[in-house]
XYZ file of C-alpha atoms in Angstrom:
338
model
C 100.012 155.440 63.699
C 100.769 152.535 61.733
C 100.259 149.619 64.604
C 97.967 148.463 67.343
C 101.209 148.600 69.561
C 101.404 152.237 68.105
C 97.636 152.567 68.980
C 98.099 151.263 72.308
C 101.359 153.290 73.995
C 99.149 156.713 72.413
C 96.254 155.833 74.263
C 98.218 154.505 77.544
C 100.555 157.954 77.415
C 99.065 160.188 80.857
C 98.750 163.346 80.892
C 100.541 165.577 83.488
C 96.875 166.511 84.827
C 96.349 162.984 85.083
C 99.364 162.138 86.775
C 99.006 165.013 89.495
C 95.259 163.807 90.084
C 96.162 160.800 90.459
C 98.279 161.502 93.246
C 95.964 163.202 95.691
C 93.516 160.010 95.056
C 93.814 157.477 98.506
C 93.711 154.471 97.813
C 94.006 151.774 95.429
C 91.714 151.784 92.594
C 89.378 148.651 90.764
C 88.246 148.613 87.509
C 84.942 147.074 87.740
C 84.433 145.567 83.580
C 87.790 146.103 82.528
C 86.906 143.840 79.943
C 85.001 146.091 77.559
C 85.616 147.920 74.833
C 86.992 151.240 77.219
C 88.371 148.988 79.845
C 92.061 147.505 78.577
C 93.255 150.950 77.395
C 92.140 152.780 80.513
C 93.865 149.940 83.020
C 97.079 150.155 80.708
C 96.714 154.293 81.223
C 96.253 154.159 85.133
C 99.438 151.877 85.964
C 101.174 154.576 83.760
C 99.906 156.996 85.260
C 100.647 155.784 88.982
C 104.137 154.888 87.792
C 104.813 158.246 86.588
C 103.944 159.905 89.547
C 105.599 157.352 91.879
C 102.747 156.019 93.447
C 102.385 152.600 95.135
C 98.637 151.304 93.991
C 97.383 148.475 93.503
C 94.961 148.394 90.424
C 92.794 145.607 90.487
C 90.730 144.602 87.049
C 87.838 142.561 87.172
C 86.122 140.746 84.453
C 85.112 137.544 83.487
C 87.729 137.222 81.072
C 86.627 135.121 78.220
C 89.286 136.292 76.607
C 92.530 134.867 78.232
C 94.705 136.568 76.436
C 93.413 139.872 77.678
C 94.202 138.507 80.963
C 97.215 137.702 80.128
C 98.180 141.066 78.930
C 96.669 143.286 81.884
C 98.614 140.855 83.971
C 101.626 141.993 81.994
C 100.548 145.739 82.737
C 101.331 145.046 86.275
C 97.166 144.870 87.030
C 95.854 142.096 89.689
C 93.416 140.404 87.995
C 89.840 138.927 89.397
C 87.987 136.856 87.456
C 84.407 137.331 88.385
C 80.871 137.520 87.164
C 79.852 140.666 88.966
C 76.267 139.085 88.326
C 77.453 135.605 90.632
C 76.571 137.827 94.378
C 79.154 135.540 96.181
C 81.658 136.610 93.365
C 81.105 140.142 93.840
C 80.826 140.106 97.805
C 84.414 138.607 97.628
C 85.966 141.616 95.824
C 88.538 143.175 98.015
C 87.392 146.566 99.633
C 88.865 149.490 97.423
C 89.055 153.018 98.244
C 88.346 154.323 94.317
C 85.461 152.440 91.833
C 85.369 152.883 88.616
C 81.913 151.197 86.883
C 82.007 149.925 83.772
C 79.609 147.196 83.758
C 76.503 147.139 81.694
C 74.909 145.614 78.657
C 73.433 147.272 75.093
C 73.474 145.119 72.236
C 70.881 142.357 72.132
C 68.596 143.915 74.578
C 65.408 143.764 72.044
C 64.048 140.121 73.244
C 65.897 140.131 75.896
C 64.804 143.358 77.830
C 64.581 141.720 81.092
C 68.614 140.807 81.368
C 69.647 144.454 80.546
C 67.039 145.920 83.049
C 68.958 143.458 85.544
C 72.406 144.490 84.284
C 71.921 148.132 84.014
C 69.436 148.763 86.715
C 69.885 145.980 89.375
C 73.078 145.032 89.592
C 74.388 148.900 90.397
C 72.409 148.486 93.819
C 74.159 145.457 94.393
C 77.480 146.979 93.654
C 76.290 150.292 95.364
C 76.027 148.119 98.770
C 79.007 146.091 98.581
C 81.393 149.242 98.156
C 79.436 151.582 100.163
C 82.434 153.107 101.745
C 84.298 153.912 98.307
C 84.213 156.827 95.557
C 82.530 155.335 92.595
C 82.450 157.052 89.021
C 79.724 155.152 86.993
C 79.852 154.877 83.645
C 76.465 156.095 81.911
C 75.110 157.053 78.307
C 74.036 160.376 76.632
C 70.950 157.743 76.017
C 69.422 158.492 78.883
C 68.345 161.921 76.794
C 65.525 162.386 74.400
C 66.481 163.125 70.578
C 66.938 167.149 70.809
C 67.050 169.643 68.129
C 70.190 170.230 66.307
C 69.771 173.938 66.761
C 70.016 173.390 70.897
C 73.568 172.051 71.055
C 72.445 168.982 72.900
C 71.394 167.923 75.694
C 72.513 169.627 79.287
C 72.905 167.579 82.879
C 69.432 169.984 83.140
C 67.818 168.792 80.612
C 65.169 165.860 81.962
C 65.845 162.680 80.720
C 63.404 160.892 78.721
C 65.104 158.019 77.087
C 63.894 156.354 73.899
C 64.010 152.917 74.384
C 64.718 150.481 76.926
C 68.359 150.389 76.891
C 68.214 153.965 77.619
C 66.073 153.892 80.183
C 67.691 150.920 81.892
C 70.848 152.695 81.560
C 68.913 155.740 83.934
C 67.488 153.246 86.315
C 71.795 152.442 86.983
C 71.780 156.252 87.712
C 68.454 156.246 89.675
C 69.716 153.235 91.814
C 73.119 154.544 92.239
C 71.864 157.839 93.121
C 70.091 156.667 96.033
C 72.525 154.819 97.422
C 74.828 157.650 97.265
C 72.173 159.649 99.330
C 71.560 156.718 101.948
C 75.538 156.191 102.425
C 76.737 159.205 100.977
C 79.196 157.412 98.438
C 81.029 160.215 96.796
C 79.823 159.126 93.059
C 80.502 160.720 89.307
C 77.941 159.530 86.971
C 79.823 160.059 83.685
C 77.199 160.220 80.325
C 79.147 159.627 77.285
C 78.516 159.430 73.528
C 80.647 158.780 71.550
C 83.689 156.919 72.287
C 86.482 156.813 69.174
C 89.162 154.264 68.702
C 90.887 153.419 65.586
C 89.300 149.863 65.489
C 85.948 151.141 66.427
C 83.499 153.995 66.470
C 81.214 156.106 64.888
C 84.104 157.463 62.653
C 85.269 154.455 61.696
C 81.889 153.388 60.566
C 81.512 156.282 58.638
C 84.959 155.630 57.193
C 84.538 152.369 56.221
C 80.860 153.052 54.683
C 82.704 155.759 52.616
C 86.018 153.353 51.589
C 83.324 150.739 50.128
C 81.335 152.930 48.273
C 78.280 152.386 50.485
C 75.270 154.780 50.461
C 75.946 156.365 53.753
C 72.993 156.919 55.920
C 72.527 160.280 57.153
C 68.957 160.091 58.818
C 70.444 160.761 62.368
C 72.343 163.639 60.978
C 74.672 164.734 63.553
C 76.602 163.237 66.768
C 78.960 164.093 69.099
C 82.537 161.820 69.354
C 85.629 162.367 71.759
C 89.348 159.994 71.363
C 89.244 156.966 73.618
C 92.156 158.101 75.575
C 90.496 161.801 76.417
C 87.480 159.812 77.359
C 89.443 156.979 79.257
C 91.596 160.041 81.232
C 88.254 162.009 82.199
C 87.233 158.892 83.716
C 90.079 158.613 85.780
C 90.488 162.102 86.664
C 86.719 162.285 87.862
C 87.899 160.218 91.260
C 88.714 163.668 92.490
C 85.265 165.111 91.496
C 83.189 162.349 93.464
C 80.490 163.864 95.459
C 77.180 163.443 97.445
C 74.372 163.900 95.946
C 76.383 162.142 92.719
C 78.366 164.649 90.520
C 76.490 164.073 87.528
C 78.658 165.721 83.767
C 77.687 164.829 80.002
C 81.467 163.430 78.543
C 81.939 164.138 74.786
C 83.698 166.607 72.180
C 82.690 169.671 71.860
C 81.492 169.589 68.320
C 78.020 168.653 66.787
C 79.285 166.867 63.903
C 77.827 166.189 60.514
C 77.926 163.108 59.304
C 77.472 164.626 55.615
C 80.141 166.719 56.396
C 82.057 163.818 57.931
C 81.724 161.535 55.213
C 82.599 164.169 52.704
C 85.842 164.079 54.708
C 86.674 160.690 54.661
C 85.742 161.254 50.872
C 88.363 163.495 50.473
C 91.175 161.572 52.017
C 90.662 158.611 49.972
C 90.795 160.674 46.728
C 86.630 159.342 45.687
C 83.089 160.217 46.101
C 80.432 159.786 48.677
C 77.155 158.812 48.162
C 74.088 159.464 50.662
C 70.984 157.791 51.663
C 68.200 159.485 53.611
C 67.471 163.089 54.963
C 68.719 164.613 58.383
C 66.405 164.624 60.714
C 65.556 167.988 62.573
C 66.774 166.150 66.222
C 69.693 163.929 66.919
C 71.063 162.441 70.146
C 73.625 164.957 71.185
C 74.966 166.135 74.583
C 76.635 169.460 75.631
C 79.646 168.869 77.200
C 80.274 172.353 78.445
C 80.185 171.640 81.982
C 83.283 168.750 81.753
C 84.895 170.823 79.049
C 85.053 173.591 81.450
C 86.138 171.383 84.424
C 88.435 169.132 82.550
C 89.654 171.232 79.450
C 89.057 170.627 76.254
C 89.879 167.128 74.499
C 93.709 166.856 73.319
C 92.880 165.231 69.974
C 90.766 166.699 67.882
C 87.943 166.054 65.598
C 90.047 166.909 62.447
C 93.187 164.626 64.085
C 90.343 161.743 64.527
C 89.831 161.811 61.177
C 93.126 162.305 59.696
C 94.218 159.000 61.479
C 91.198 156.848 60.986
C 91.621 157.690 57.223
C 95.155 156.375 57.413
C 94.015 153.256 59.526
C 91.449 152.565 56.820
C 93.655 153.277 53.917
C 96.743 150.556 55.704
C 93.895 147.921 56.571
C 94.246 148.264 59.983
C 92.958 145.805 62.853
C 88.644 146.749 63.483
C 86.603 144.971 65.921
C 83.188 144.254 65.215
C 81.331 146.046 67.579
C 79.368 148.875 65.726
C 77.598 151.405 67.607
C 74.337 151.663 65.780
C 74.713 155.330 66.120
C 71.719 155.815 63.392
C 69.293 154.089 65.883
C 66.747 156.629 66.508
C 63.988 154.274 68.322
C 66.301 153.263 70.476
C 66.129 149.313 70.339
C 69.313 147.438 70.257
């Protein structure tokens, strides 16, 4: 891949699982934060997907838009657009009635000093959204933050494993599963709560971090030691697929790849590809935040890129000076304040 537009059509290409899911989903679908970092690729993936399989959908994307070009270009994608602060309660009350949710809405960054907004992002708006589309399927986007640090020699975390997050992000982020939860037992909303860690995109992600760290002959930080990473488009598809795995209580699944991955061995990677040396800072620590994605893995299938193709193509995105966005994902954070 040489180009965003490159980028873009890779990450908007269905699969033919996708494309037969899609099509024994009712109803047309809303894409509640479309905005985000997730959000444009996965709308731009779901009109392909319904054109593919001949569907007639309407996919509605709701944000607040700030950036009008983005509107402009979901527009484009054949989306119907809502500008709305989900926040604003007569804003979201006026939201057309949709058969299919998905719930992308949340905050992270710039929570320390200003705890109380994310607790009312994360843990109070999802009732309000919980009532208002009480008589759709909802998949809600989550975190593998809502886990404690576990040891490397577990695998990570299971969807039995008790959460304990560290921080209050994390533990916002479970008071949006808590609250959603109920309200899937009072109305019996078929829900998906979908915990991932970590998203990859060429512009952004742990791998590109590393990457980058590497290319300017940075000290790279290995404290956390290990993570887990899956390609935006496997991540974005699972999301969509999941519609068709909504159930009450919520269907509750831990969305990642399926390797524990070394940084050290990650950045020796990178390393490689750009013909230098790495350099390291810090020890690994005995625990990392990791999740086992076994149980989606096994209802899914596996990821279609792989860790080694991640790699191979963020070196080559590094190497061109290709388009980043600066949104890092403080993966190293291991007190969980961001």
């Amino acid at each position: 891949m040489k180009t965003v537009q490159e980028l873009e059509e890779i990450l908007a290409t269905p699969s033919e699982a996708l494309i037969k899911e899609l099509s024994e989903v009712d109803g047309d679908i809303m894409l509640l934060g479309v905005g985000g970092k997730m959000g444009p690729s996965m709308a731009r993936l779901t009109m392909n997907a319904i054109k593919a399989a001949g569907l007639n959908k309407r996919v509605y994307g709701v944000s607040r838009f700030s950036n009008a070009a983005l509107k402009t270009e979901l527009e484009e994608a054949g989306l119907e657009i809502i500008a709305a602060d989900l926040s604003n309660d007569a804003e979201l009350q006026a939201l057309p009635e949709v058969k299919n949710v998905i719930y992308m809405a949340g905050n992270k960054f710039g929570t320390t000093g200003n705890e109380h907004f994310t607790w009312a992002m994360n843990s109070y708006l999802p009732g309000r959204v919980a009532e208002k589309f009480r008589n759709s399927r909802i998949v809600v986007f989550s975190t593998g933050n809502v886990y404690p640090l576990t040891p490397i020699s577990q695998g990570g975390a299971t969807e039995s494993t008790p959460p304990n997050a560290n921080g209050e992000y994390g533990q916002s982020c479970l008071g949006r599963e808590r609250v959603f939860e109920h309200f899937s037992h009072k109305y019996e909303i078929p829900m998906f709560i979908y915990r991932l860690n970590y998203a990859v995109d060429l512009r952004y992600g742990v791998l590109l971090e590393i990457a980058r760290t590497v290319k300017a002959g940075i000290p790279v930080d290995v404290a956390m030691g290990h993570v887990n990473v899956i390609w935006q488009g496997d991540a974005n598809e699972i999301a969509l697929r999941a519609l068709t795995r909504c159930e009450s209580p919520a269907n509750i699944m831990n969305v990642t790849g399926p390797e524990t991955v070394s940084l050290r061995w990650a950045a020796e990677q990178f390393a490689k590809r750009f013909g230098m040396e790495v350099v390291f800072t810090g020890e690994e620590a005995p625990t990392a935040l990791l999740s086992n994605a076994s149980k989606a893995n096994a209802t899914f299938g596996y990821p279609k890129v792989t860790l080694i193709q991640m790699i191979d193509w963020i070196a080559e995105w590094v190497m061109a000076d290709g388009e980043t966005w600066n949104k890092p994902t403080h993966f190293q954070e291991r007190e969980g304040k961001y």
